[in-house]
PDB file of C-alpha atoms in Angstrom:
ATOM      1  CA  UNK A   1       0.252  -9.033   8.955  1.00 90.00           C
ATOM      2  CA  UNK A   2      -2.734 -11.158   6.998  1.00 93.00           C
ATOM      3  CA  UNK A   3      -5.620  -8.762   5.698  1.00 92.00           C
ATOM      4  CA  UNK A   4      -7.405 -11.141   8.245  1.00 96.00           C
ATOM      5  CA  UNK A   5      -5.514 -10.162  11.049  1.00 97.00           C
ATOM      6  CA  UNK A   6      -5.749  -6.402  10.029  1.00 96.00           C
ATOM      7  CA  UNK A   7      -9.252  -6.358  10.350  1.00 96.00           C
ATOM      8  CA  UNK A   8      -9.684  -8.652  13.845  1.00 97.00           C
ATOM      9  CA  UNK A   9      -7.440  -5.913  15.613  1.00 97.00           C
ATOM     10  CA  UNK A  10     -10.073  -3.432  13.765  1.00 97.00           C
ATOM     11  CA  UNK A  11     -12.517  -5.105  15.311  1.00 97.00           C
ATOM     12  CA  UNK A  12     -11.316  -5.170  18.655  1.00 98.00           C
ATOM     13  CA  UNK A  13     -10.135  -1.531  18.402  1.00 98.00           C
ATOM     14  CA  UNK A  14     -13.436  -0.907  17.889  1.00 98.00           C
ATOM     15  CA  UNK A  15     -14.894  -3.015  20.473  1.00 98.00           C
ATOM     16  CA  UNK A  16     -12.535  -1.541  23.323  1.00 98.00           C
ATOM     17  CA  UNK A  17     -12.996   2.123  21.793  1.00 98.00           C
ATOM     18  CA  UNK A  18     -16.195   2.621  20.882  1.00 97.00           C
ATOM     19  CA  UNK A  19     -15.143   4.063  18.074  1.00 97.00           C
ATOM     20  CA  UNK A  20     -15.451   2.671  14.683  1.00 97.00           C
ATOM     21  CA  UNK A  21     -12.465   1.857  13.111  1.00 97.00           C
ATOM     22  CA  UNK A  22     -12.136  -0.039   9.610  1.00 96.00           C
ATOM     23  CA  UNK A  23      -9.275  -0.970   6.882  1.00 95.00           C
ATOM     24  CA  UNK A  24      -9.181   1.815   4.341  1.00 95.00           C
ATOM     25  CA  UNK A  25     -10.637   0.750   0.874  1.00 95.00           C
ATOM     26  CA  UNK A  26      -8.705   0.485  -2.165  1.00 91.00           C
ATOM     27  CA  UNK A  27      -9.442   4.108  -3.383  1.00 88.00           C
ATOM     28  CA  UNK A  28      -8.684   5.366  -0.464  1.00 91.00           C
ATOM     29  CA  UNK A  29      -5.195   3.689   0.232  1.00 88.00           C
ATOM     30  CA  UNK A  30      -4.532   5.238  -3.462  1.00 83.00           C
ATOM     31  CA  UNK A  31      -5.540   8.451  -2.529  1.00 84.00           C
ATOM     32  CA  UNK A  32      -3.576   8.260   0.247  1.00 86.00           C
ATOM     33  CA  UNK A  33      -0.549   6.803  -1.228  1.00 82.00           C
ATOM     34  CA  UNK A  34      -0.647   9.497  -4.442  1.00 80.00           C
ATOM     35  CA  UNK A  35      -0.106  12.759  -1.271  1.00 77.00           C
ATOM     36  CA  UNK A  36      -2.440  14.675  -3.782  1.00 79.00           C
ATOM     37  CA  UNK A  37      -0.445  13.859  -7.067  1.00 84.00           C
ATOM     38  CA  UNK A  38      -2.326  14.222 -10.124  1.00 87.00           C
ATOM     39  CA  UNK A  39       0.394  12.307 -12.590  1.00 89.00           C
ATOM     40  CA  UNK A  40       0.186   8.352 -13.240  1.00 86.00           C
ATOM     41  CA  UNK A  41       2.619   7.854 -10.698  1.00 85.00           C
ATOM     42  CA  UNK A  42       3.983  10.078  -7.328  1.00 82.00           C
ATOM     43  CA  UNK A  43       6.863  10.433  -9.705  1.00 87.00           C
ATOM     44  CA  UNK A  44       5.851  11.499 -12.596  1.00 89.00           C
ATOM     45  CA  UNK A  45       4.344  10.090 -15.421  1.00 93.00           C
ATOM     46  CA  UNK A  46       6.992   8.656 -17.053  1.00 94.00           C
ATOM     47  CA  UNK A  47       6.952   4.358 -16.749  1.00 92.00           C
ATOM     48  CA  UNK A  48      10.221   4.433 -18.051  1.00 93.00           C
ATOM     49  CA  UNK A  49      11.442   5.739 -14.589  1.00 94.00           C
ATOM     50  CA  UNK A  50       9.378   3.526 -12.274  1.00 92.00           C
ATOM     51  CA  UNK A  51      12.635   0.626 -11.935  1.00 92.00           C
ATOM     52  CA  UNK A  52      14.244   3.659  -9.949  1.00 92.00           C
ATOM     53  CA  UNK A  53      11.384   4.041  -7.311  1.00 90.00           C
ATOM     54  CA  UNK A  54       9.891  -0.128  -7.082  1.00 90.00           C
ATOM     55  CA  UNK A  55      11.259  -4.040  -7.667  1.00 91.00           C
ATOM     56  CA  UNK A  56       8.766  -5.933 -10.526  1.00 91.00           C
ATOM     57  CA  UNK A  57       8.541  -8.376 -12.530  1.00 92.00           C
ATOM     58  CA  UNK A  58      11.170  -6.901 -15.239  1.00 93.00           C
ATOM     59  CA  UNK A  59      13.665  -5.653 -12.664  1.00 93.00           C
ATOM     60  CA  UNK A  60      13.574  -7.851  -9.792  1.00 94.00           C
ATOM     61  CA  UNK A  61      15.934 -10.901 -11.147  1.00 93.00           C
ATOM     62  CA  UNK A  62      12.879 -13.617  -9.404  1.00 93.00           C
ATOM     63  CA  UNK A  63      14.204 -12.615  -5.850  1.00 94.00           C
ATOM     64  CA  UNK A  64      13.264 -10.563  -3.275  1.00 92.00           C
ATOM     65  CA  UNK A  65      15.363  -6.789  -2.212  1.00 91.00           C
ATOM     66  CA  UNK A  66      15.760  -5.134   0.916  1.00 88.00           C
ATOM     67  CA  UNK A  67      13.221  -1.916   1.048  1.00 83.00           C
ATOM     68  CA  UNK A  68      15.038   1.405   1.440  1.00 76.00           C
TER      69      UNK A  68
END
């Protein structure tokens, strides 16, 4: 889904609801995403170990892997 189409269906949430309902901002999808952690990653904070948890640039081979 676009970040377009997120925030049309937000809209028309809101519009059917009455509620309010928005995309979360960038802080708050990290604060989200970190469950409370307080080291550099949910981890750890040891980079060394971050090819075992995500696909980048140095690990991916330039193609795309399933998500487990």
């Amino acid at each position: 889904m676009t970040q377009y189409s997120a925030k049309q269906y937000t809209k028309w949430l809101s519009a059917i609801t009455g509620q309010t309902y928005r995309l979360p901002t960038e802080a708050e999808w990290e604060h989200a995403a970190r469950a409370g952690t307080t080291t550099a990653y949910f981890f750890g904070d040891d980079p060394a170990a971050l090819g075992d948890y995500a696909w980048f640039y140095d690990n991916a081979e330039e193609t795309t892997h399933p998500v487990a």
